[in-house]
XYZ file of C-alpha atoms in Angstrom:
156
model
C -66.196 -49.267 41.762
C -62.972 -48.868 39.815
C -60.515 -46.052 40.498
C -59.296 -43.746 37.741
C -55.892 -45.439 37.881
C -57.489 -48.857 37.466
C -59.557 -47.645 34.528
C -56.434 -46.178 32.911
C -54.719 -49.560 33.282
C -57.733 -51.322 31.757
C -57.575 -48.917 28.797
C -53.848 -49.603 28.357
C -54.525 -53.326 28.188
C -57.320 -52.646 25.696
C -54.988 -50.616 23.488
C -52.375 -53.371 23.638
C -54.949 -55.936 22.515
C -55.879 -53.603 19.678
C -52.224 -53.505 18.585
C -52.368 -57.309 18.499
C -55.384 -57.002 16.145
C -57.821 -58.091 18.844
C -60.831 -55.975 19.827
C -60.102 -53.264 22.364
C -63.121 -54.338 24.429
C -61.656 -57.844 24.767
C -58.501 -56.241 26.139
C -60.465 -54.058 28.529
C -62.270 -57.121 29.882
C -58.998 -58.995 30.226
C -57.404 -55.982 31.921
C -60.203 -55.762 34.481
C -60.021 -59.493 35.197
C -56.285 -59.101 35.832
C -56.716 -56.426 38.498
C -60.197 -56.889 39.950
C -60.430 -57.413 43.681
C -62.145 -60.754 43.238
C -60.724 -63.380 40.875
C -64.321 -64.091 39.777
C -66.141 -61.278 37.984
C -69.788 -61.335 36.906
C -71.221 -60.076 33.639
C -73.042 -57.292 35.496
C -69.801 -56.105 37.114
C -68.079 -56.031 33.717
C -70.994 -54.052 32.242
C -70.892 -51.609 35.163
C -67.133 -51.101 35.430
C -66.423 -50.969 31.705
C -69.569 -48.966 30.864
C -70.301 -51.318 27.975
C -73.379 -53.100 26.715
C -74.199 -56.615 27.838
C -74.068 -57.824 24.223
C -70.588 -56.365 23.725
C -69.323 -57.959 26.934
C -70.971 -61.248 26.004
C -69.401 -61.458 22.553
C -65.963 -60.420 23.812
C -65.993 -62.892 26.717
C -66.854 -65.640 24.212
C -63.839 -64.590 22.146
C -61.549 -64.574 25.193
C -62.813 -68.023 26.202
C -62.264 -69.304 22.672
C -58.640 -68.138 22.584
C -57.980 -69.590 26.032
C -57.354 -66.417 28.025
C -60.383 -66.568 30.315
C -62.816 -69.193 31.502
C -66.460 -69.273 32.494
C -67.219 -70.343 36.060
C -70.574 -71.397 37.511
C -71.017 -71.525 41.265
C -73.390 -74.051 42.860
C -76.719 -72.495 43.785
C -76.137 -69.300 41.802
C -77.858 -68.373 38.577
C -75.206 -65.980 37.349
C -71.979 -66.945 35.661
C -68.559 -65.541 36.438
C -65.377 -65.058 34.457
C -61.769 -65.389 35.510
C -58.329 -65.495 33.947
C -57.716 -69.042 32.708
C -55.201 -70.911 34.842
C -53.175 -71.677 31.716
C -53.709 -68.350 29.925
C -50.017 -67.556 29.575
C -49.083 -71.013 28.321
C -51.976 -70.827 25.833
C -50.658 -67.508 24.584
C -47.204 -68.959 24.026
C -48.687 -72.012 22.296
C -50.499 -69.649 19.916
C -47.163 -68.005 19.108
C -45.683 -71.440 18.469
C -48.468 -72.259 16.009
C -47.839 -68.942 14.255
C -44.107 -69.671 14.054
C -44.860 -73.070 12.526
C -47.126 -71.521 9.888
C -44.631 -68.789 8.997
C -41.813 -71.353 8.714
C -43.942 -73.464 6.376
C -44.786 -70.424 4.253
C -41.090 -69.577 3.998
C -40.313 -73.148 2.911
C -43.019 -73.026 0.251
C -41.689 -69.705 -1.008
C -38.135 -71.040 -1.127
C -39.283 -74.097 -3.073
C -41.140 -71.837 -5.468
C -38.045 -69.725 -6.103
C -35.405 -72.474 -6.441
C -32.607 -71.178 -8.646
C -33.699 -67.543 -8.309
C -31.524 -64.544 -7.652
C -29.908 -64.791 -4.155
C -31.202 -61.337 -3.225
C -34.715 -62.515 -3.958
C -34.212 -65.624 -1.805
C -32.679 -63.705 1.108
C -36.013 -62.426 2.442
C -37.448 -65.936 2.584
C -34.247 -67.437 4.012
C -34.246 -64.883 6.819
C -37.927 -65.551 7.506
C -37.308 -69.305 7.524
C -34.288 -68.996 9.799
C -36.120 -66.921 12.408
C -39.288 -68.994 12.492
C -37.429 -72.324 12.490
C -35.468 -71.011 15.487
C -38.641 -69.910 17.286
C -40.360 -73.192 16.497
C -37.441 -75.085 18.047
C -36.942 -72.827 21.080
C -40.464 -71.845 22.190
C -41.406 -75.368 23.355
C -38.211 -75.482 25.432
C -39.027 -72.122 26.996
C -42.553 -73.244 27.804
C -41.296 -76.462 29.378
C -38.709 -74.547 31.413
C -41.323 -72.028 32.574
C -43.681 -74.834 33.618
C -40.831 -76.422 35.597
C -40.040 -73.071 37.254
C -43.722 -72.531 38.017
C -44.010 -75.914 39.725
C -41.021 -74.959 41.867
C -42.773 -71.743 42.920
C -45.903 -73.654 43.946
C -44.072 -75.921 46.408
């Protein structure tokens, strides 16, 4: 059973997910998977610890699998499935940010093309947006590559 401190942590993760416009329950599941004693957690444990319905847990685990933060695990000879944090969850998260940066940069470029010859003050918002997201689009892949290199060094 979870301690009060663990449940408070799980709620904090849930609130953070909510700030990222993801469902709080998805964050609570992710939070529990981060701190649970076992790296593999069953549906029934999630239902019990989080005091949530099986259908809610089921739909939120599907979402977390879809966005690459957790994965479904089946063990030989067992009928139940388990969930765990995806081995590449953090890289997936950064790749999502990279895709967002790419989209925002493109939107800024389209806006700039639309406003060619406009008042400089009007263009400034789009130029700033373009500058930031072009920078992020160029630098995030380098950061990811560097982190993966550092991670391999830690595993040796």
